[in-house]
Short mmCIF file of C-alpha atoms and ligand atoms in Angstrom, two decimals:
data_model
loop_
_atom_site.label_atom_id
_atom_site.label_comp_id
_atom_site.label_asym_id
_atom_site.label_seq_id
_atom_site.Cartn_x
_atom_site.Cartn_y
_atom_site.Cartn_z
CA MET A 117 -73.40 39.40 -27.78
CA THR A 118 -70.79 41.10 -25.60
CA PRO A 119 -70.73 39.51 -22.19
CA ASP A 120 -69.17 41.87 -19.75
CA PRO A 121 -67.15 39.81 -17.29
CA ILE A 122 -66.57 42.84 -15.07
CA SER A 123 -70.26 43.18 -14.24
CA ARG A 124 -70.36 39.71 -12.73
CA PRO A 125 -69.35 38.92 -9.18
CA ILE A 126 -65.95 37.47 -9.84
CA SER A 127 -64.37 37.94 -6.49
CA PRO A 128 -63.18 35.86 -4.80
CA PRO A 129 -62.37 33.94 -7.98
CA ARG A 130 -63.13 30.29 -8.57
CA VAL A 131 -60.70 28.91 -11.13
CA ARG A 132 -59.98 25.47 -12.44
CA PHE A 133 -57.31 23.44 -14.14
CA ALA A 134 -58.88 20.84 -16.41
CA PRO A 135 -56.30 18.40 -17.75
CA SER A 136 -57.14 15.56 -20.09
CA PRO A 137 -55.39 12.50 -18.61
CA THR A 138 -53.92 11.29 -21.88
CA GLY A 139 -50.21 11.55 -21.14
CA GLN A 140 -47.63 13.36 -19.08
CA LEU A 141 -48.14 16.87 -17.75
CA HIS A 142 -46.59 19.19 -20.38
CA VAL A 143 -44.78 22.23 -19.00
CA GLY A 144 -47.16 24.47 -20.98
CA ASN A 145 -50.12 22.93 -19.17
CA ALA A 146 -48.24 23.09 -15.89
CA ARG A 147 -47.87 26.82 -16.44
CA THR A 148 -51.62 27.09 -17.09
CA ALA A 149 -52.25 25.24 -13.81
CA LEU A 150 -49.79 27.52 -12.05
CA PHE A 151 -51.41 30.74 -13.32
CA ASN A 152 -54.78 29.48 -12.09
CA TRP A 153 -53.26 28.57 -8.74
CA LEU A 154 -51.48 31.92 -8.42
CA LEU A 155 -54.72 33.79 -9.06
CA ALA A 156 -56.67 31.68 -6.56
CA ARG A 157 -54.03 31.76 -3.83
CA GLY A 158 -53.25 35.42 -4.27
CA SER A 159 -56.85 36.49 -3.89
CA GLY A 160 -58.45 34.13 -1.38
CA GLY A 161 -60.08 32.24 -4.23
CA THR A 162 -60.78 28.57 -4.89
CA PHE A 163 -58.78 26.29 -7.14
CA VAL A 164 -60.60 23.31 -8.66
CA LEU A 165 -58.94 20.33 -10.35
CA ARG A 166 -61.26 18.76 -12.89
CA ILE A 167 -60.30 15.67 -14.86
CA GLU A 168 -61.50 15.83 -18.47
CA ASP A 169 -61.53 12.14 -19.30
CA THR A 170 -64.34 12.01 -21.87
CA ASP A 171 -61.98 10.57 -24.45
CA ALA A 172 -62.30 7.04 -23.12
CA GLU A 173 -59.78 5.60 -25.58
CA ARG A 174 -56.93 7.93 -24.70
CA SER A 175 -57.60 8.65 -21.01
CA THR A 176 -55.90 6.44 -18.45
CA PRO A 177 -55.93 6.32 -14.65
CA GLU A 178 -52.10 6.17 -14.75
CA SER A 179 -51.96 9.49 -16.56
CA GLU A 180 -54.42 11.02 -14.09
CA ARG A 181 -52.27 9.80 -11.20
CA ALA A 182 -49.10 11.11 -12.81
CA ILE A 183 -50.62 14.54 -13.47
CA VAL A 184 -51.87 14.80 -9.89
CA GLU A 185 -48.45 13.77 -8.60
CA ASP A 186 -46.65 16.31 -10.83
CA LEU A 187 -48.95 19.14 -9.76
CA ARG A 188 -48.35 18.31 -6.09
CA TRP A 189 -44.62 18.05 -6.73
CA LEU A 190 -44.69 21.55 -8.21
CA GLY A 191 -46.18 22.77 -4.96
CA LEU A 192 -49.74 23.27 -6.21
CA ASP A 193 -52.72 22.24 -4.12
CA TRP A 194 -56.42 22.47 -4.84
CA ASP A 195 -59.55 22.95 -2.80
CA GLU A 196 -61.90 20.75 -4.79
CA GLY A 197 -61.05 17.92 -7.14
CA ALA A 198 -61.49 14.34 -8.25
CA ASP A 199 -59.28 13.03 -5.46
CA LYS A 200 -60.71 15.36 -2.83
CA GLY A 201 -64.37 15.92 -3.42
CA GLY A 202 -66.15 19.23 -2.92
CA ASP A 203 -69.64 20.69 -3.12
CA ARG A 204 -69.79 20.91 -6.88
CA GLY A 205 -68.59 17.48 -7.94
CA PRO A 206 -68.16 14.96 -9.24
CA TYR A 207 -64.93 16.38 -10.65
CA ARG A 208 -64.19 13.66 -13.19
CA GLN A 209 -66.12 14.12 -16.43
CA SER A 210 -66.65 10.39 -16.89
CA GLU A 211 -68.75 10.51 -13.69
CA ARG A 212 -70.94 13.36 -14.94
CA THR A 213 -72.63 11.71 -17.93
CA HIS A 214 -76.10 12.00 -16.34
CA ILE A 215 -75.61 15.75 -15.93
CA TYR A 216 -74.62 16.23 -19.57
CA ARG A 217 -77.56 14.10 -20.73
CA ALA A 218 -80.10 16.06 -18.67
CA HIS A 219 -78.88 19.37 -20.02
CA ALA A 220 -78.90 18.09 -23.59
CA VAL A 221 -82.51 17.03 -23.17
CA GLU A 222 -83.27 20.55 -22.01
CA LEU A 223 -81.70 22.06 -25.13
CA LEU A 224 -83.55 19.53 -27.34
CA SER A 225 -86.85 20.41 -25.76
CA ARG A 226 -86.24 24.10 -26.48
CA GLU A 227 -85.11 23.23 -30.03
CA GLN A 228 -81.76 24.86 -29.33
CA ALA A 229 -80.32 21.47 -30.15
CA TYR A 230 -81.38 18.75 -32.54
CA ARG A 231 -80.65 15.12 -33.34
CA CYS A 232 -78.48 14.46 -36.34
CA PHE A 233 -78.39 11.11 -38.10
CA CYS A 234 -75.80 11.85 -40.77
CA PRO A 235 -73.40 8.90 -41.01
CA ALA A 236 -69.69 9.59 -40.68
CA GLU A 237 -69.03 8.77 -44.36
CA GLN A 238 -71.60 11.36 -45.42
CA LEU A 239 -69.94 13.99 -43.23
CA GLU A 240 -66.57 13.16 -44.78
CA LEU A 241 -67.99 13.63 -48.29
CA ASP A 242 -69.54 16.96 -47.23
CA ARG A 243 -66.18 18.07 -45.88
CA TYR A 244 -64.33 17.24 -49.08
CA ALA A 245 -66.96 18.99 -51.17
CA ALA A 246 -66.72 22.14 -49.03
CA LEU A 247 -62.93 22.17 -49.18
CA ARG A 248 -63.02 21.64 -52.95
CA GLU A 249 -65.38 24.57 -53.37
CA GLY A 250 -63.44 26.81 -51.00
CA ARG A 251 -66.18 26.94 -48.35
CA PRO A 252 -65.51 26.53 -44.60
CA PRO A 253 -65.83 22.80 -43.88
CA LYS A 254 -68.69 23.11 -41.43
CA TYR A 255 -71.72 20.87 -40.97
CA VAL A 256 -74.12 21.49 -43.84
CA GLY A 257 -77.23 21.35 -41.65
CA ARG A 258 -78.94 18.39 -43.31
CA CYS A 259 -80.73 17.30 -40.11
CA ARG A 260 -81.33 20.81 -38.79
CA ASP A 261 -84.94 20.98 -39.83
CA LEU A 262 -86.09 17.43 -39.23
CA PRO A 263 -89.35 17.56 -37.30
CA PRO A 264 -88.34 16.96 -33.65
CA GLY A 265 -91.04 14.30 -33.12
CA GLU A 266 -89.84 12.32 -36.10
CA ALA A 267 -86.22 12.63 -35.01
CA ARG A 268 -87.03 11.42 -31.52
CA ALA A 269 -88.94 8.44 -32.91
CA ARG A 270 -85.96 7.49 -35.12
CA ALA A 271 -83.56 7.77 -32.18
CA GLU A 272 -85.85 5.75 -29.94
CA GLY A 273 -86.09 3.17 -32.70
CA GLY A 274 -82.35 2.63 -32.33
CA GLU A 275 -80.95 4.73 -35.16
CA PRO A 276 -77.57 6.17 -34.07
CA ALA A 277 -77.80 9.92 -33.55
CA VAL A 278 -75.64 12.72 -32.25
CA ILE A 279 -77.06 15.83 -30.61
CA ARG A 280 -76.01 19.05 -32.29
CA PHE A 281 -76.26 22.60 -31.08
CA ARG A 282 -78.22 24.97 -33.30
CA VAL A 283 -75.81 27.86 -33.88
CA PRO A 284 -77.64 31.13 -34.54
CA GLU A 285 -76.99 32.37 -38.06
CA THR A 286 -74.81 35.33 -39.02
CA ARG A 287 -73.90 36.86 -35.72
CA ASP A 288 -70.76 38.42 -34.43
CA ILE A 289 -69.49 37.07 -31.16
CA VAL A 290 -67.27 39.46 -29.30
CA PHE A 291 -65.68 38.92 -25.95
CA HIS A 292 -63.11 40.66 -23.88
CA ASP A 293 -60.22 38.35 -23.14
CA LEU A 294 -58.27 39.37 -20.07
CA VAL A 295 -55.00 38.64 -21.85
CA ARG A 296 -55.75 39.19 -25.52
CA GLY A 297 -58.24 42.05 -25.35
CA GLU A 298 -61.23 42.13 -27.69
CA VAL A 299 -61.72 38.93 -29.64
CA ARG A 300 -64.30 38.74 -32.45
CA PHE A 301 -65.69 35.75 -34.35
CA SER A 302 -68.49 35.43 -36.85
CA THR A 303 -70.89 32.50 -36.43
CA ASP A 304 -70.76 32.08 -40.21
CA VAL A 305 -67.72 29.89 -39.90
CA ILE A 306 -69.09 27.85 -37.00
CA GLY A 307 -70.97 24.73 -37.98
CA ASP A 308 -73.50 23.30 -35.54
CA PRO A 309 -71.20 21.52 -33.10
CA VAL A 310 -71.86 18.05 -31.76
CA LEU A 311 -72.74 18.22 -28.06
CA VAL A 312 -73.32 14.54 -27.38
CA ARG A 313 -71.87 11.75 -29.50
CA SER A 314 -73.91 8.74 -30.59
CA ASP A 315 -72.39 6.68 -27.76
CA GLY A 316 -73.72 9.21 -25.23
CA SER A 317 -70.36 10.79 -24.42
CA PRO A 318 -70.19 14.59 -24.37
CA ALA A 319 -67.98 16.64 -26.68
CA TYR A 320 -65.36 18.88 -25.07
CA ASN A 321 -67.02 22.20 -25.99
CA TYR A 322 -70.25 21.06 -24.40
CA ALA A 323 -68.97 19.37 -21.24
CA VAL A 324 -66.61 22.24 -20.49
CA VAL A 325 -69.50 24.75 -20.45
CA ILE A 326 -71.77 22.60 -18.29
CA ASP A 327 -68.91 22.00 -15.86
CA ASP A 328 -67.57 25.53 -15.70
CA ALA A 329 -71.09 26.86 -15.15
CA LEU A 330 -72.17 24.30 -12.55
CA MET A 331 -68.83 24.52 -10.78
CA ALA A 332 -69.34 28.31 -10.64
CA ILE A 333 -66.02 29.02 -12.33
CA THR A 334 -65.43 32.77 -12.56
CA HIS A 335 -62.23 32.84 -14.64
CA VAL A 336 -61.26 30.39 -17.36
CA ILE A 337 -57.50 30.62 -17.69
CA ARG A 338 -56.21 28.28 -20.37
CA GLY A 339 -53.96 27.95 -23.39
CA GLU A 340 -54.44 30.08 -26.47
CA ASP A 341 -55.12 26.94 -28.48
CA HIS A 342 -58.64 27.06 -27.00
CA ILE A 343 -59.47 30.55 -28.16
CA SER A 344 -61.35 29.36 -31.24
CA ASN A 345 -63.48 27.13 -29.01
CA THR A 346 -64.61 30.08 -26.93
CA PRO A 347 -67.34 31.43 -29.29
CA ARG A 348 -69.05 28.02 -29.34
CA GLN A 349 -68.85 27.94 -25.58
CA LEU A 350 -70.26 31.47 -25.25
CA LEU A 351 -73.21 30.51 -27.44
CA LEU A 352 -73.93 27.63 -25.10
CA TYR A 353 -73.83 29.90 -22.05
CA GLU A 354 -76.31 32.10 -23.85
CA ALA A 355 -78.56 29.17 -24.72
CA PHE A 356 -78.72 28.12 -21.07
CA GLY A 357 -79.13 31.70 -19.87
CA TRP A 358 -75.98 31.44 -17.77
CA PRO A 359 -73.54 34.33 -17.34
CA PRO A 360 -70.22 33.33 -18.88
CA PRO A 361 -66.98 33.40 -16.93
CA ALA A 362 -64.15 35.78 -17.74
CA PHE A 363 -61.67 34.30 -20.20
CA ALA A 364 -57.91 34.62 -20.18
CA HIS A 365 -56.11 32.79 -22.97
CA VAL A 366 -52.42 32.59 -22.26
CA SER A 367 -49.91 32.21 -25.06
CA LEU A 368 -48.45 28.81 -25.74
CA VAL A 369 -45.00 27.77 -24.60
CA LEU A 370 -42.67 27.64 -27.59
CA GLY A 371 -39.34 26.05 -28.36
CA PRO A 372 -36.29 28.12 -29.40
CA ASP A 373 -37.41 27.89 -33.05
CA HIS A 374 -40.77 29.46 -32.08
CA ALA A 375 -42.73 26.28 -32.83
CA VAL A 376 -44.92 24.94 -30.00
CA LEU A 377 -42.64 23.20 -27.50
CA SER A 378 -42.69 19.52 -28.41
CA LYS A 379 -40.70 16.32 -28.05
CA ARG A 380 -38.35 17.26 -30.83
CA HIS A 381 -37.11 20.16 -28.69
CA GLY A 382 -36.14 17.71 -25.92
CA ALA A 383 -37.78 17.50 -22.51
CA THR A 384 -41.35 18.81 -22.42
CA SER A 385 -42.95 17.22 -19.39
CA VAL A 386 -42.74 18.11 -15.74
CA ALA A 387 -41.75 14.48 -15.06
CA GLU A 388 -38.72 14.77 -17.34
CA PHE A 389 -37.44 17.91 -15.65
CA ARG A 390 -37.97 16.30 -12.27
CA ALA A 391 -36.04 13.20 -13.40
CA ARG A 392 -33.14 15.44 -14.43
CA GLY A 393 -32.94 17.01 -11.03
CA VAL A 394 -34.69 20.33 -11.49
CA LEU A 395 -36.10 21.40 -8.13
CA PRO A 396 -39.86 21.96 -8.04
CA GLU A 397 -39.55 25.52 -6.73
CA ALA A 398 -37.18 26.32 -9.59
CA LEU A 399 -39.50 24.94 -12.27
CA ALA A 400 -42.56 26.65 -10.75
CA ASN A 401 -40.73 29.95 -10.43
CA TYR A 402 -39.40 29.72 -13.98
CA LEU A 403 -42.81 28.81 -15.43
CA ALA A 404 -44.38 31.79 -13.66
CA LEU A 405 -41.91 34.06 -15.45
CA LEU A 406 -42.98 32.76 -18.87
CA GLY A 407 -45.31 35.53 -19.93
CA TRP A 408 -45.52 37.30 -16.58
CA SER A 409 -43.17 39.22 -14.36
CA PRO A 410 -43.51 39.93 -10.65
CA GLY A 411 -41.99 43.37 -11.25
CA ASP A 412 -39.25 45.26 -9.39
CA ASP A 413 -36.67 43.36 -11.45
CA GLN A 414 -37.03 40.58 -8.94
CA GLU A 415 -37.60 37.29 -10.60
CA LEU A 416 -36.65 34.62 -8.10
CA LEU A 417 -39.29 34.64 -5.41
CA PRO A 418 -41.02 31.97 -3.35
CA ILE A 419 -44.26 30.74 -4.87
CA ASP A 420 -46.43 32.33 -2.15
CA GLU A 421 -44.87 35.69 -2.86
CA LEU A 422 -45.49 35.18 -6.58
CA ALA A 423 -49.15 34.49 -5.75
CA ARG A 424 -49.35 37.68 -3.72
CA ARG A 425 -48.09 39.70 -6.68
CA PHE A 426 -49.90 37.89 -9.49
CA ARG A 427 -52.41 39.80 -11.60
CA LEU A 428 -53.98 38.29 -14.71
CA GLU A 429 -53.96 41.72 -16.33
CA ASP A 430 -50.17 41.68 -16.23
CA VAL A 431 -49.85 38.46 -18.23
CA GLY A 432 -48.31 39.31 -21.59
CA ARG A 433 -49.75 38.38 -24.96
CA SER A 434 -46.52 37.40 -26.61
CA ALA A 435 -45.56 33.75 -26.71
CA GLY A 436 -43.22 32.39 -24.07
CA VAL A 437 -40.08 30.83 -25.48
CA PHE A 438 -38.88 28.07 -23.18
CA ASP A 439 -35.34 29.02 -22.24
CA LEU A 440 -33.36 26.12 -20.82
CA GLU A 441 -30.52 28.43 -19.77
CA LYS A 442 -32.86 30.59 -17.73
CA LEU A 443 -34.37 27.50 -16.11
CA ALA A 444 -30.83 26.36 -15.26
CA TRP A 445 -30.15 29.79 -13.74
CA ALA A 446 -33.25 29.52 -11.54
CA ASN A 447 -32.35 25.98 -10.58
CA ARG A 448 -28.80 26.93 -9.62
CA HIS A 449 -30.25 29.58 -7.32
CA TYR A 450 -32.55 27.10 -5.59
CA LEU A 451 -29.88 24.37 -5.45
CA LYS A 452 -27.67 26.78 -3.51
CA ALA A 453 -30.55 27.73 -1.21
CA ALA A 454 -31.77 24.20 -0.49
CA ALA A 455 -31.19 22.58 2.89
CA PRO A 456 -28.26 20.10 2.79
CA GLU A 457 -30.39 17.17 4.06
CA ARG A 458 -32.95 17.74 1.34
CA LEU A 459 -30.34 18.03 -1.42
CA THR A 460 -28.75 14.85 -0.17
CA ARG A 461 -32.04 12.98 -0.21
CA LEU A 462 -32.80 14.24 -3.73
CA ALA A 463 -29.32 13.50 -5.12
CA VAL A 464 -28.95 9.99 -3.65
CA PRO A 465 -30.99 8.33 -6.45
CA PHE A 466 -28.60 9.77 -9.04
CA LEU A 467 -25.63 8.22 -7.20
CA GLN A 468 -27.53 4.96 -6.84
CA ARG A 469 -28.11 4.90 -10.56
CA GLU A 470 -24.32 4.90 -11.01
CA GLY A 471 -24.12 1.89 -8.69
CA TRP A 472 -21.99 3.81 -6.18
CA ILE A 473 -24.23 3.49 -3.19
CA ALA A 474 -27.10 1.26 -2.14
CA GLU A 475 -29.58 2.24 0.55
CA PRO A 476 -27.33 4.48 2.66
CA GLY A 477 -27.27 3.97 6.42
CA ALA A 478 -26.84 6.86 8.87
CA PRO A 479 -23.00 7.19 8.65
CA VAL A 480 -23.06 7.17 4.85
CA THR A 481 -25.92 9.69 4.79
CA ALA A 482 -23.96 11.98 7.11
CA PHE A 483 -20.93 11.64 4.85
CA LEU A 484 -23.00 12.40 1.73
CA ALA A 485 -24.58 15.44 3.40
CA GLY A 486 -21.05 16.83 3.63
CA VAL A 487 -20.20 16.48 -0.06
CA ILE A 488 -23.43 16.57 -2.07
CA PRO A 489 -24.31 20.20 -1.29
CA VAL A 490 -20.80 21.27 -2.36
CA ALA A 491 -21.15 19.36 -5.63
CA ALA A 492 -24.72 20.60 -6.14
CA ALA A 493 -23.59 24.22 -5.79
CA SER A 494 -21.79 24.01 -9.12
CA VAL A 495 -24.30 22.21 -11.35
CA ASP A 496 -27.40 23.18 -13.34
CA ARG A 497 -29.33 20.06 -12.40
CA LEU A 498 -28.91 17.25 -9.87
CA GLU A 499 -28.34 14.76 -12.72
CA GLN A 500 -24.91 16.39 -13.06
CA VAL A 501 -23.91 15.67 -9.45
CA PRO A 502 -22.42 12.21 -10.17
CA ALA A 503 -19.95 13.72 -12.64
CA ARG A 504 -18.79 16.07 -9.89
CA LEU A 505 -18.37 13.17 -7.44
CA ARG A 506 -16.86 10.59 -9.76
CA PHE A 507 -13.44 11.33 -8.21
CA LEU A 508 -14.77 10.07 -4.91
CA PHE A 509 -16.70 6.94 -5.83
CA ASP A 510 -15.06 5.80 -9.02
CA TYR A 511 -11.33 6.49 -8.72
CA SER A 512 -8.94 4.45 -10.83
CA ALA A 513 -5.29 5.42 -11.25
CA ALA A 514 -4.88 3.09 -14.23
CA ARG A 515 -7.88 4.55 -16.04
CA ALA A 516 -6.78 8.13 -15.31
CA ILE A 517 -3.38 7.47 -16.85
CA GLU A 518 -4.93 6.05 -20.00
CA ASP A 519 -5.73 9.65 -20.90
CA ALA A 520 -2.76 10.88 -22.95
CA GLY A 521 -2.92 14.43 -21.57
CA VAL A 522 -3.07 13.27 -17.95
CA ARG A 523 -0.27 10.76 -18.56
CA ALA A 524 2.06 13.32 -20.14
CA GLU A 525 1.49 15.86 -17.40
CA ALA A 526 1.87 13.29 -14.62
CA GLN A 527 5.06 11.89 -16.13
CA ALA A 528 6.54 15.37 -16.28
CA ALA A 529 5.62 15.85 -12.62
CA ARG A 530 6.66 12.41 -11.47
CA GLY A 531 8.81 13.94 -8.71
CA VAL A 532 5.83 15.61 -7.07
CA ILE A 533 3.75 12.46 -7.32
CA SER A 534 6.42 10.19 -5.86
CA ALA A 535 7.05 12.70 -3.06
CA LEU A 536 3.32 12.82 -2.33
CA ALA A 537 3.11 9.04 -2.18
CA ALA A 538 6.10 8.91 0.14
CA GLU A 539 4.76 11.70 2.35
CA LEU A 540 1.36 10.05 2.70
CA ALA A 541 2.65 6.52 3.34
CA GLY A 542 2.08 5.87 7.00
CA SER A 543 0.91 9.41 7.83
CA PRO A 544 -2.55 10.04 9.33
CA PRO A 545 -5.44 10.85 6.96
CA MET A 546 -5.95 14.46 5.84
CA ILE A 547 -9.29 14.91 7.49
CA ASP A 548 -9.50 18.66 7.04
CA ARG A 549 -8.11 21.51 4.99
CA GLU A 550 -5.28 22.21 7.46
CA THR A 551 -3.87 18.70 7.43
CA PHE A 552 -4.13 18.66 3.65
CA ARG A 553 -2.27 21.99 3.37
CA ALA A 554 0.42 20.75 5.73
CA VAL A 555 1.03 17.79 3.45
CA VAL A 556 1.16 20.07 0.40
CA ALA A 557 3.73 22.22 2.22
CA ARG A 558 5.93 19.22 2.95
CA VAL A 559 5.76 18.02 -0.68
CA ARG A 560 6.77 21.50 -1.75
CA GLU A 561 9.79 21.34 0.57
CA ARG A 562 10.80 17.96 -0.79
CA THR A 563 10.46 18.92 -4.47
CA GLY A 564 10.91 22.68 -4.66
CA GLN A 565 7.78 22.87 -6.86
CA LYS A 566 5.03 25.36 -6.18
CA GLY A 567 1.76 26.78 -7.49
CA LYS A 568 0.10 24.94 -10.35
CA LEU A 569 3.15 22.72 -10.93
CA LEU A 570 2.72 21.44 -7.40
CA LEU A 571 -1.06 21.34 -7.01
CA HIS A 572 -2.07 20.05 -10.40
CA PRO A 573 -0.12 16.79 -10.21
CA ILE A 574 -1.47 16.33 -6.68
CA ARG A 575 -4.98 16.76 -8.08
CA LEU A 576 -4.31 14.21 -10.84
CA ALA A 577 -2.93 11.67 -8.40
CA LEU A 578 -5.63 12.00 -5.74
CA THR A 579 -8.73 12.51 -7.89
CA GLY A 580 -7.71 10.99 -11.24
CA GLU A 581 -9.16 14.07 -12.93
CA PRO A 582 -7.65 17.29 -14.33
CA GLU A 583 -10.38 19.44 -12.75
CA GLY A 584 -13.10 19.27 -10.15
CA LEU A 585 -14.04 20.43 -6.68
CA GLU A 586 -11.55 22.49 -4.71
CA LEU A 587 -8.89 20.16 -3.31
CA ASP A 588 -9.35 21.72 0.15
CA VAL A 589 -12.82 20.19 0.11
CA GLY A 590 -12.27 17.17 -2.14
CA VAL A 591 -9.29 15.67 -0.34
CA PRO A 592 -10.86 15.65 3.15
CA ALA A 593 -13.98 14.13 1.50
CA ILE A 594 -11.81 11.34 0.07
CA GLU A 595 -10.33 10.67 3.50
CA ARG A 596 -13.67 10.73 5.28
CA GLY A 597 -15.18 8.45 2.67
CA ALA A 598 -12.26 6.04 3.01
CA ALA A 599 -12.68 6.02 6.80
CA LEU A 600 -16.18 4.63 6.33
CA GLY A 601 -14.54 1.45 5.03
CA ASP A 602 -17.18 -0.96 3.87
CA ALA A 603 -19.97 0.74 5.81
CA ALA A 604 -23.40 -0.45 4.81
CA GLY A 605 -24.54 0.81 1.43
CA LEU A 606 -21.29 2.29 0.15
CA ARG A 607 -18.86 1.16 -2.50
CA ARG A 608 -15.39 1.23 -0.89
CA ILE A 609 -13.55 4.54 -1.33
CA PRO A 610 -9.73 4.30 -1.44
CA GLY A 611 -7.97 6.86 0.78
CA ALA A 612 -5.42 9.44 -0.35
CA ALA A 613 -2.34 7.39 0.61
CA GLU A 614 -3.61 4.40 -1.35
CA ARG A 615 -4.43 6.61 -4.34
CA ALA A 616 -1.05 8.34 -4.43
CA ALA A 617 0.75 5.00 -4.17
CA ALA A 618 -1.36 3.45 -6.92
CA PHE A 619 -0.93 6.44 -9.19
CA ASP A 620 2.84 6.48 -8.68
CA ARG A 621 3.01 2.74 -9.34
CA GLU A 622 0.92 3.02 -12.53
CA LEU A 623 3.15 5.85 -13.73
CA GLY A 624 6.18 3.68 -13.14
CA ARG A 625 4.54 0.88 -15.10
CA VAL A 626 3.72 2.98 -18.16
CA SER A 627 7.10 4.70 -18.11
CA ALA A 628 9.06 1.43 -17.82
N1 LIG B 732 -59.10 19.40 -21.21
C1 LIG B 732 -58.73 20.59 -21.93
C2 LIG B 732 -57.24 20.53 -22.24
O1 LIG B 732 -56.53 19.81 -21.59
C3 LIG B 732 -59.04 21.79 -21.08
C4 LIG B 732 -59.33 23.01 -21.83
C5 LIG B 732 -59.91 24.09 -20.98
O2 LIG B 732 -59.23 24.48 -20.01
O3 LIG B 732 -61.03 24.50 -21.25
O4 LIG B 732 -56.80 21.18 -23.15
#
């Protein structure tokens, strides 16, 4: 059997993302969703979100909600889905049991499926025996030839039964995968798969075929881990007389050690990257580049432009190694491009977590909008913004001087620091770069110091840190923050004069 996907009307495409709501959205699955979305949006197609919740024990509504939220956060939208409806629903497998049952009855009546009464313990023993004898551990076919009438009577009498598909013997199944090329399997290794379990719930390989067919899916784009399921699914299409969709199995996302990306590599879920302050457009753009390239050496492009350029045929076969440094590079690009108000809104929770601000009112928000974008321009992720702004919200002269290096340098430059404190006492705040530079010039006159020997002690005294934002920006920020006083929602920020005086005093104390 060689289904030819090209001969079927596959344009405009109907694609689907079919997550099992059993946990967080893994970045590998997010990339699968994205590739489906890119194909649909780039070609006037339809994107369907189907929830595969047949595993009642592991599926939860919370996980479904979280997956939907993460997909939306990434910028993906769908045309039909569990939360949205559509002409080919329901879109949650747990609501489709009647459909699976009806189709199983059809296969039973054509003897393409049969009831199997083998107890689980028996199947386990069969498996061990096969493994011991070096045979593929597939179902031995004990119930294959039970007379259908007798089997029905047993099932109706209450004996637990599964429904198995009758796999045709000794056949080659060949299909053309849009990513992997020709794929060939022999049915010899495929045991008759369970379609419907004894509790009436459908197995994945069965439900997925019924759903993809009835939802008129034209392209199944999914992870490579499903490639060995595809022959079983193709046999089911054949049994129903349905044309199969085109298949595109994309490589899995790997960690740096080339093992499938998992918890032991660190963050794996979309939610974790979001919590660390990766912007959605950065993550989506980066994921699109894992196994595909928009060409022209241009990699950072808005998602709509990626969709315009996307072609399944250009998706590579080799595995995508998740590269945190490249994600950071993409994120830095988008952090620099983001509107200041948006960056501020996104960074505020990270500052709140430090206890530096509460719910900021309008003056505090305006103040933050002046400093957060500057801080965000030099970080990989928003979670690093607090470290860049510690000088502002968490200044302590005493703590700064506890550091031996800072203390030694400040003691050696005591003249500059005392002159700074004297210069600032009673003078107006340095609200901009010019006033700050004027003060620096006067301290230079008083002390005769210049360059690093002048500026570095000033940095230590005013920020408490040996490095950080440019002083031209940082010092006016300190003064503006201090001018807010105890404005609603802000921890009090000491001004430059207060800082220089405190630093000088602390130096005197430790030197005494
Ligand atoms: N629910 C399956 C999964 O999450 C979907 C597989 C498929 O796309 O066919 O792996």
